[in-house]
Short mmCIF file of C-alpha atoms in Angstrom, two decimals:
data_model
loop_
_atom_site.label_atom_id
_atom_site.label_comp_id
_atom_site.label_asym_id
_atom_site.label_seq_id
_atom_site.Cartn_x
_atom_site.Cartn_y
_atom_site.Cartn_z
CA UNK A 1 0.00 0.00 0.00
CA UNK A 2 2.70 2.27 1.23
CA UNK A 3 4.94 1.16 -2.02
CA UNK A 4 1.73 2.15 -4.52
CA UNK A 5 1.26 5.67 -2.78
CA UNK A 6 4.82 6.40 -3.65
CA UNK A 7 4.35 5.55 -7.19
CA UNK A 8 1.62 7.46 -7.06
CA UNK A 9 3.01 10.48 -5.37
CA UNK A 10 6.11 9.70 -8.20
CA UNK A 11 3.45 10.07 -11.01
CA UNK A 12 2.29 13.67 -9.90
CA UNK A 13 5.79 14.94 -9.61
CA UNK A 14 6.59 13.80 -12.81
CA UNK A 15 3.18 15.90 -14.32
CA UNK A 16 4.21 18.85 -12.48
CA UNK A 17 5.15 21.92 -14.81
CA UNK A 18 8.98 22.36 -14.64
CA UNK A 19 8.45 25.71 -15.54
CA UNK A 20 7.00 26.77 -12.95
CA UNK A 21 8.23 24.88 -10.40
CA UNK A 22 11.96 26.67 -10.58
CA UNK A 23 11.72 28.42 -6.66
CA UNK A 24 12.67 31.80 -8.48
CA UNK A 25 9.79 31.53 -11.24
CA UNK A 26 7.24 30.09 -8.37
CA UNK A 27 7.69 33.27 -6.68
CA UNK A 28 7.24 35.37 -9.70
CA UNK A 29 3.80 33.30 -10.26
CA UNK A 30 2.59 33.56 -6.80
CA UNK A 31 3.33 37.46 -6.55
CA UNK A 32 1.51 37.47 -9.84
CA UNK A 33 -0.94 35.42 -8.95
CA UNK A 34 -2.42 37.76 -5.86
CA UNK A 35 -2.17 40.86 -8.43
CA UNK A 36 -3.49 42.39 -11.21
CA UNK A 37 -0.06 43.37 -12.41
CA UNK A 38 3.38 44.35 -10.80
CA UNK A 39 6.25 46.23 -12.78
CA UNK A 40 10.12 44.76 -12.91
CA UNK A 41 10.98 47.05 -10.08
CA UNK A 42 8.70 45.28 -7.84
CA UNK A 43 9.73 42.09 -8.52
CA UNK A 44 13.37 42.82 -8.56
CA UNK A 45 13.22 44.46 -4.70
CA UNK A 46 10.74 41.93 -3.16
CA UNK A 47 12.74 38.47 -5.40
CA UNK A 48 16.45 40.08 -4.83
CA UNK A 49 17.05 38.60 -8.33
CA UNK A 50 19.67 40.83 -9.98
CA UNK A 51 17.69 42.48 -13.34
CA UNK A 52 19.28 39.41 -15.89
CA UNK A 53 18.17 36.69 -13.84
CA UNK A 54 14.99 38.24 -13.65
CA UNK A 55 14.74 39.12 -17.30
CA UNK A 56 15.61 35.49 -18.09
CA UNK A 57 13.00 34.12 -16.27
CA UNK A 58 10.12 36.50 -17.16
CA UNK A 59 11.33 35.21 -20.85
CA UNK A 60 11.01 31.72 -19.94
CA UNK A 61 7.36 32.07 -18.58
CA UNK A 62 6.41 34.74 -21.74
CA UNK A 63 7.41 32.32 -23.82
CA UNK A 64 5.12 29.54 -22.22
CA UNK A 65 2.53 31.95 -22.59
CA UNK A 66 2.40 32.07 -18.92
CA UNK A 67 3.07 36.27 -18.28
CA UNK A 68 2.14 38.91 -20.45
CA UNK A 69 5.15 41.87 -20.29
CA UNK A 70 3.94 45.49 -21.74
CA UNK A 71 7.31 47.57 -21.65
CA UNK A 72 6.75 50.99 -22.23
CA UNK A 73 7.37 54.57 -20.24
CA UNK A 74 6.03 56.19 -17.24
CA UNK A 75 6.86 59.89 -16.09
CA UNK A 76 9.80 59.28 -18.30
CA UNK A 77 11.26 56.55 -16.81
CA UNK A 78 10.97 52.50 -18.32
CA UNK A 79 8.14 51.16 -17.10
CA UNK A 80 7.35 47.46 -17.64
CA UNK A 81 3.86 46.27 -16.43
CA UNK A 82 3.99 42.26 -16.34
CA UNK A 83 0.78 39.95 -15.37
CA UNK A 84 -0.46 36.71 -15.22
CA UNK A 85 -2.00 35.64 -18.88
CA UNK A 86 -5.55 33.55 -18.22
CA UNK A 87 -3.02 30.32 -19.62
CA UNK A 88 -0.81 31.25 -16.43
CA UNK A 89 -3.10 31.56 -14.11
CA UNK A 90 -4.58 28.11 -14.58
CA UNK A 91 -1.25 26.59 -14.59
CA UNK A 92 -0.49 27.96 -11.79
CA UNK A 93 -3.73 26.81 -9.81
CA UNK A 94 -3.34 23.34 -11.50
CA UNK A 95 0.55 23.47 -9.93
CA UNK A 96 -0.93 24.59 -6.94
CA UNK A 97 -3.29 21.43 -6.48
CA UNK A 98 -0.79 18.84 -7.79
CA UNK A 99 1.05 20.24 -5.04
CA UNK A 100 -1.42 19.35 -2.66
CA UNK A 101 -1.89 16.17 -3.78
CA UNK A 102 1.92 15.58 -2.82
CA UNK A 103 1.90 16.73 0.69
CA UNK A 104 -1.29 15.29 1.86
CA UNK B 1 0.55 23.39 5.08
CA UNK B 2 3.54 25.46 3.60
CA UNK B 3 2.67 26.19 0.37
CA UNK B 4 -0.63 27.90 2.13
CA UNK B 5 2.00 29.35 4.47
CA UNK B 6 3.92 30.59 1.32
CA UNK B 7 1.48 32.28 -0.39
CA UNK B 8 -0.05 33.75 2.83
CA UNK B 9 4.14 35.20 3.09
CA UNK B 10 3.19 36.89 -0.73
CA UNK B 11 0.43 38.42 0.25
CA UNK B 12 1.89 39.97 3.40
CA UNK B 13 4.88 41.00 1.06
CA UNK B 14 2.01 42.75 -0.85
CA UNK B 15 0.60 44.61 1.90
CA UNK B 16 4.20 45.91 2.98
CA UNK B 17 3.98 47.34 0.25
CA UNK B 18 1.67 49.78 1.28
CA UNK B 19 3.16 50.24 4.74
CA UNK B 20 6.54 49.86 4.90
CA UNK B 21 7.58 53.06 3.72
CA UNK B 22 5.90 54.84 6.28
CA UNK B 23 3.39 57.20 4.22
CA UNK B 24 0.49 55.83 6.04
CA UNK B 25 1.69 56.58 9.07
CA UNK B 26 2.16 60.53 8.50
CA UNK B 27 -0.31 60.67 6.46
CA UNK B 28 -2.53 59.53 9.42
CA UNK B 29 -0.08 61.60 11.57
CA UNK B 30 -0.70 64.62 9.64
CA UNK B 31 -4.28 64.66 9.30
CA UNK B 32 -4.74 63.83 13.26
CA UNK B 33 -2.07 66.84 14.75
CA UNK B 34 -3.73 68.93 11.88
CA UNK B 35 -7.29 68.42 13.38
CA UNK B 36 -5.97 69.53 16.77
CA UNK B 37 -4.05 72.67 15.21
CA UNK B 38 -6.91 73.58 13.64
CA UNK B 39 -9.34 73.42 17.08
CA UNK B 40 -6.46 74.90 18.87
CA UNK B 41 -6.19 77.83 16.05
CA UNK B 42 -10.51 78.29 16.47
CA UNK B 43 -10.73 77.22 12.59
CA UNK B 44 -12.77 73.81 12.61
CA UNK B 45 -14.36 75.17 9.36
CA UNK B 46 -11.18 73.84 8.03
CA UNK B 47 -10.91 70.56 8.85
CA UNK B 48 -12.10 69.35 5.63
CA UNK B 49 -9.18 70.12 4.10
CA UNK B 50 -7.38 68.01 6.04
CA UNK B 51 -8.67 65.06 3.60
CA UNK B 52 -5.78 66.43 1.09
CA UNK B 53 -2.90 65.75 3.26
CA UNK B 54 -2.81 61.69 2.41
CA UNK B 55 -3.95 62.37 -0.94
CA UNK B 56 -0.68 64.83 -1.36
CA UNK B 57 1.50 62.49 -0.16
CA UNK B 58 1.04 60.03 -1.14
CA UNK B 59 0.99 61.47 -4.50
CA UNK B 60 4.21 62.82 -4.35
CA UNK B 61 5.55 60.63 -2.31
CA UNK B 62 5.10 57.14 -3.97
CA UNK B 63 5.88 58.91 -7.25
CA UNK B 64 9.25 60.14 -5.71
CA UNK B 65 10.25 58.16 -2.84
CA UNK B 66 8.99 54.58 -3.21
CA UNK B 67 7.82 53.95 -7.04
CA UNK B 68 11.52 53.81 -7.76
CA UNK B 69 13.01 52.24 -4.95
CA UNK B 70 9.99 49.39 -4.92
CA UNK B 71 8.24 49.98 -8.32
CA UNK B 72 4.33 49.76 -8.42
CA UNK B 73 1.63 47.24 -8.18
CA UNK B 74 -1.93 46.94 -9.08
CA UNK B 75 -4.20 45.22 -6.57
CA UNK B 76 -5.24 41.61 -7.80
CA UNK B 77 -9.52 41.14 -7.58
CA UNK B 78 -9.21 39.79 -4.01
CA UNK B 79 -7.20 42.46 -2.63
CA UNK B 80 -9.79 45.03 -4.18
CA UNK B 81 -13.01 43.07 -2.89
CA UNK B 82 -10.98 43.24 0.83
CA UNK B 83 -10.15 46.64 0.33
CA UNK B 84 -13.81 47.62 -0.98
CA UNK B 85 -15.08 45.67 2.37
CA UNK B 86 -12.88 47.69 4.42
CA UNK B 87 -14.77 51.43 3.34
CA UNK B 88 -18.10 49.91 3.43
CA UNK B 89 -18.06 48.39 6.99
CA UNK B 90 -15.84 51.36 7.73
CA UNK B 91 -18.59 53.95 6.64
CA UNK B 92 -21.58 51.91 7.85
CA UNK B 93 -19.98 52.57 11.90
CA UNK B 94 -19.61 55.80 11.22
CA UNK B 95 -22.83 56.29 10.12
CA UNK B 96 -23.89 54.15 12.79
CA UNK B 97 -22.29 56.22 15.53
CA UNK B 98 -23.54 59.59 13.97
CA UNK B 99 -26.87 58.75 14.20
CA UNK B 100 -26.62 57.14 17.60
CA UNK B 101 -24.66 60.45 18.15
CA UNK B 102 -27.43 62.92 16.80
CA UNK B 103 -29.97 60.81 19.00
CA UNK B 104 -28.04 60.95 22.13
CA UNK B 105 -27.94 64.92 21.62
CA UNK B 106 -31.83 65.34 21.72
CA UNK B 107 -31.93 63.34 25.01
CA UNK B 108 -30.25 66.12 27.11
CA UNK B 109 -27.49 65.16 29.62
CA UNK B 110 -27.32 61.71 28.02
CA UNK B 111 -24.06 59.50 28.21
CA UNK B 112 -23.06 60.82 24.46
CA UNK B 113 -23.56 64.14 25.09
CA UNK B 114 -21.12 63.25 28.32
CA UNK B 115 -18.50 61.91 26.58
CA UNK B 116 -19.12 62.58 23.13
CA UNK B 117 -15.10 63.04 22.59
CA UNK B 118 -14.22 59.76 24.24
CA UNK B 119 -16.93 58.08 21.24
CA UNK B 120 -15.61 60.12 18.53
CA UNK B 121 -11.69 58.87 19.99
CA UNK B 122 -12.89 55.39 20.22
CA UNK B 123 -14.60 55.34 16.49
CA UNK B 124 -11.39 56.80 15.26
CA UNK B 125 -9.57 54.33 16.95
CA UNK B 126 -11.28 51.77 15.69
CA UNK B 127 -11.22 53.12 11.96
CA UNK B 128 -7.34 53.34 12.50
CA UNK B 129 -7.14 49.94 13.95
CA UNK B 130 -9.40 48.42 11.23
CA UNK B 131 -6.55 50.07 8.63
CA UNK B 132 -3.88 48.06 10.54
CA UNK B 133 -5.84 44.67 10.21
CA UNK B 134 -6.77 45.34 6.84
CA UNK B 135 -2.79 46.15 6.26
CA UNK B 136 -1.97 43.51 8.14
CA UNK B 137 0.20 46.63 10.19
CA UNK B 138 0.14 46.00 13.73
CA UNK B 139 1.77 49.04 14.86
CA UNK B 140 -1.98 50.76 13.88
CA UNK B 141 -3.46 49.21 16.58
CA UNK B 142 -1.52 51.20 18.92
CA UNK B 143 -1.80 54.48 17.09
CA UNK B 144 -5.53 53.60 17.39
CA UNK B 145 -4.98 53.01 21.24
CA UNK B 146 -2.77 56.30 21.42
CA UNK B 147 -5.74 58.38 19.46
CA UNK B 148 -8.68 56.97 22.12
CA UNK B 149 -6.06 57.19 25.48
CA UNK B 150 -5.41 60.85 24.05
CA UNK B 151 -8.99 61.78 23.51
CA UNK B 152 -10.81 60.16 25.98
CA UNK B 153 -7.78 61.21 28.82
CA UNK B 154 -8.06 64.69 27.45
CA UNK B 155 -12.09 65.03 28.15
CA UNK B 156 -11.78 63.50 31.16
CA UNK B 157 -8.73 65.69 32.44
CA UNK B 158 -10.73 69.04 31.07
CA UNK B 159 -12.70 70.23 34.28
CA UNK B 160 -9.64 69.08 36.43
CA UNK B 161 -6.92 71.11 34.10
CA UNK B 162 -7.29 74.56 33.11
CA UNK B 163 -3.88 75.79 31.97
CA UNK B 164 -4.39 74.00 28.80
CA UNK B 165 -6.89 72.41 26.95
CA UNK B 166 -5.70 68.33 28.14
CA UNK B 167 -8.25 66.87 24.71
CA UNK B 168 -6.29 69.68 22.31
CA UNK B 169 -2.58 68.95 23.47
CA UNK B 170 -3.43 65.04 23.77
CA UNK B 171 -4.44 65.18 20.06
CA UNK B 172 -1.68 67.32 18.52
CA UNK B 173 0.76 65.05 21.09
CA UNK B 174 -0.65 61.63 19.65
CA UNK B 175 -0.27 63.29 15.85
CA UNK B 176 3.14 64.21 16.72
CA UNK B 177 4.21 60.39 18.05
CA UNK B 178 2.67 58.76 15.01
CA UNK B 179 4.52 61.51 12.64
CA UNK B 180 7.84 60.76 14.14
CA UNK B 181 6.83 57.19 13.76
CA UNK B 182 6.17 57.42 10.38
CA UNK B 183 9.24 59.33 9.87
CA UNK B 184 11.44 56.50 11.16
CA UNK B 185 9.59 53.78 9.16
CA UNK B 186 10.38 56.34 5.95
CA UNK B 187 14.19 56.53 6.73
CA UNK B 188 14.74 52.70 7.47
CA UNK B 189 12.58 52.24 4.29
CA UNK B 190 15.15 54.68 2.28
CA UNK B 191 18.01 53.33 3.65
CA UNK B 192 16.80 49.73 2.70
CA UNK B 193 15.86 49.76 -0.68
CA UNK B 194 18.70 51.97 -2.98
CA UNK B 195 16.41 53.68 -6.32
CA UNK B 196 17.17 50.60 -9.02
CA UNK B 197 18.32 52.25 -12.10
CA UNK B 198 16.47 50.23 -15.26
CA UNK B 199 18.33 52.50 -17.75
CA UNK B 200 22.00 51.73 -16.26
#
C-alpha cells in the first residue's frame, strides 16, 4: 500500500510543470498570482534577483505563454507592467493542487 | 501546510507594500495633529481640508520616494473586494455612531452628550485599527490606542486642568508620536531599498 502511494506520489511529480516549479519563477507566479499586475521594479526588490536573472525568467514564462510583459514609459522613466495571462493563471492553480496532492 | 504558508508570506509582502515606507503613518499623523491645530487655532471650518494631506502624499511621495526604490503594483480582484469591504463596513460605523450620536444629543445630559469626545476617539480608533488589520500593520493598533487614550484622557482631564486644553494637546501630542513614527519607518525604508536604475 505504502509502495503504490509512492508511485503514485512519483506520477504527480513527474506531471508537475517544470516551468513553474523553478523556486525563483514560483515566486514570480505567486506574486503574480495575488495581483493584477506588478512592474520589474517590484519584482526585482521583493525576489532580490539581480535584473538578468529576472529578465531570463520573465522570458522563460512569456514564452510559455504564462506572463504577459507590456514595456513601455512612465513619467519618463521604463516602465514594464507584467501579469499573469488567463493560460498562467490556470497553470499555476493546477501546480498549486498537484502540489497538494503531494503533501497530503 | 507550507505552500498555504507561502502564499499567505506573498500576500503579506504585498501589503508591505503599502506600509513599509511609512506614508500611512504621516499621512494619518498629519491629518490627526492637523485636526488639533486647527481646534487649537478656532478654525474647525477647516478641517475638511485636512482630507488632502494623504492624498498629497502620497501622491508625491510614492511617485518620488517609493515607485523607484519598490516599483508599483496593481491590486489583484481579491485584494480590491478586501479593500472595498474595508470602506463599506468602515462607513456603515460611522454612520452608525452619527446617528446614535445625533440621537443621544436630543436626550439632554445623556451618556453621548457626556463623553461625546471619548466616542468620537474610540470610532477613530477603531477606523485606525481596522486600517492596521486590513494592512496587516500591527503598529496601527496602537496608534488607534494612542488616538482613544489621548482623547478620551483629554475630556476626562478638562474640568480638572485649566492651563491648557488636556483633549487639544493630547491630540496634537498623539499626531506628533505617530509623525515621528512614520518618519522613522520612511528613513529605514530609504536606507533599505537603494532607487534601481532600469536605464543603467
Amino acid at each position: 500500500m505504502m509502495a503504490e502511494n509512492t508511485q503514485k506520489d512519483l506520477n504527480l511529480e513527474m506531471e508537475l510543470d517544470r516551468l513553474i516549479h523553478e523556486p525563483a519563477r514560483l515566486k514570480i507566479m505567486a506574486f503574480l498570482a495575488v495581483l493584477d499586475s506588478a512592474d520589474f521594479t517590484f519584482l526585482v526588490s521583493r525576489l532580490g534577483l539581480t535584473m538578468g536573472n529576472l529578465s531570463a525568467h520573465l522570458s522563460k514564462l512569456e514564452d510559455a505563454g504564462y506572463v504577459e510583459v507590456e514595456k513601455g514609459y512612465k513619467d519618463n522613466r521604463p516602465h514594464t507592467a507584467i501579469s499573469l495571462t488567463a493560460e498562467g493563471d490556470e497553470a499555476f492553480q493546477s501546480y498549486r493542487d498537484q502540489m497538494k496532492q503531494i503533501l497530503q | 501546510m507550507n505552500e498555504k504558508a507561502n502564499l499567505q508570506e506573498i500576500r503579506r509582502q504585498v501589503y508591505l507594500y503599502y506600509t513599509e515606507d511609512g506614508l500611512a503613518d504621516i499621512s494619518l499623523g498629519l491629518v490627526i495633529l492637523g485636526f488639533g491645530l486647527l481646534l487649537l487655532l478656532d478654525m474647525p471650518a477647516f478641517v475638511g481640508v485636512l482630507g488632502l494631506i494623504p492624498l498629497l502624499i502620497w501622491y508625491l511621495g510614492k511617485g518620488s520616494l517609493v515607485v523607484p526604490r519598490v516599483g508599483s503594483i496593481q491590486p489583484g480582484r481579491a485584494l480590491k473586494k478586501r479593500f472595498l469591504g474595508f470602506f463599506i463596513n468602515l462607513s456603515l460605523i460611522g454612520i452608525g455612531v452619527l446617528v446614535l450620536f445625533l440621537l443621544g444629543r436630543g436626550a439632554g445630559e445623556s451618556f453621548f452628550s457626556m463623553y461625546s469626545l471619548s466616542i468620537f476617539g474610540f470610532v477613530l480608533a477603531l477606523g485606525i485599527s481596522s486600517l492596521g488589520l486590513l494592512m496587516n500593520a500591527i503598529r496601527f493598533y496602537f496608534y488607534g490606542m494612542l488616538v482613544f487614550i489621548a482623547m478620551a484622557g483629554g475630556e476626562l482631564l478638562m474640568n480638572s486642568i485649566s492651563a491648557f486644553d488636556p483633549f487639544l494637546m493630547g491630540v496634537i501630542g498623539a499626531g506628533m508620536v505617530i509623525v515621528a513614527a512614520g518618519l522613522v519607518y520612511l528613513t529605514r525604508f530609504l536606507g533599505k531599498y537603494p532607487v534601481i536604475d532600469l536605464e543603467g
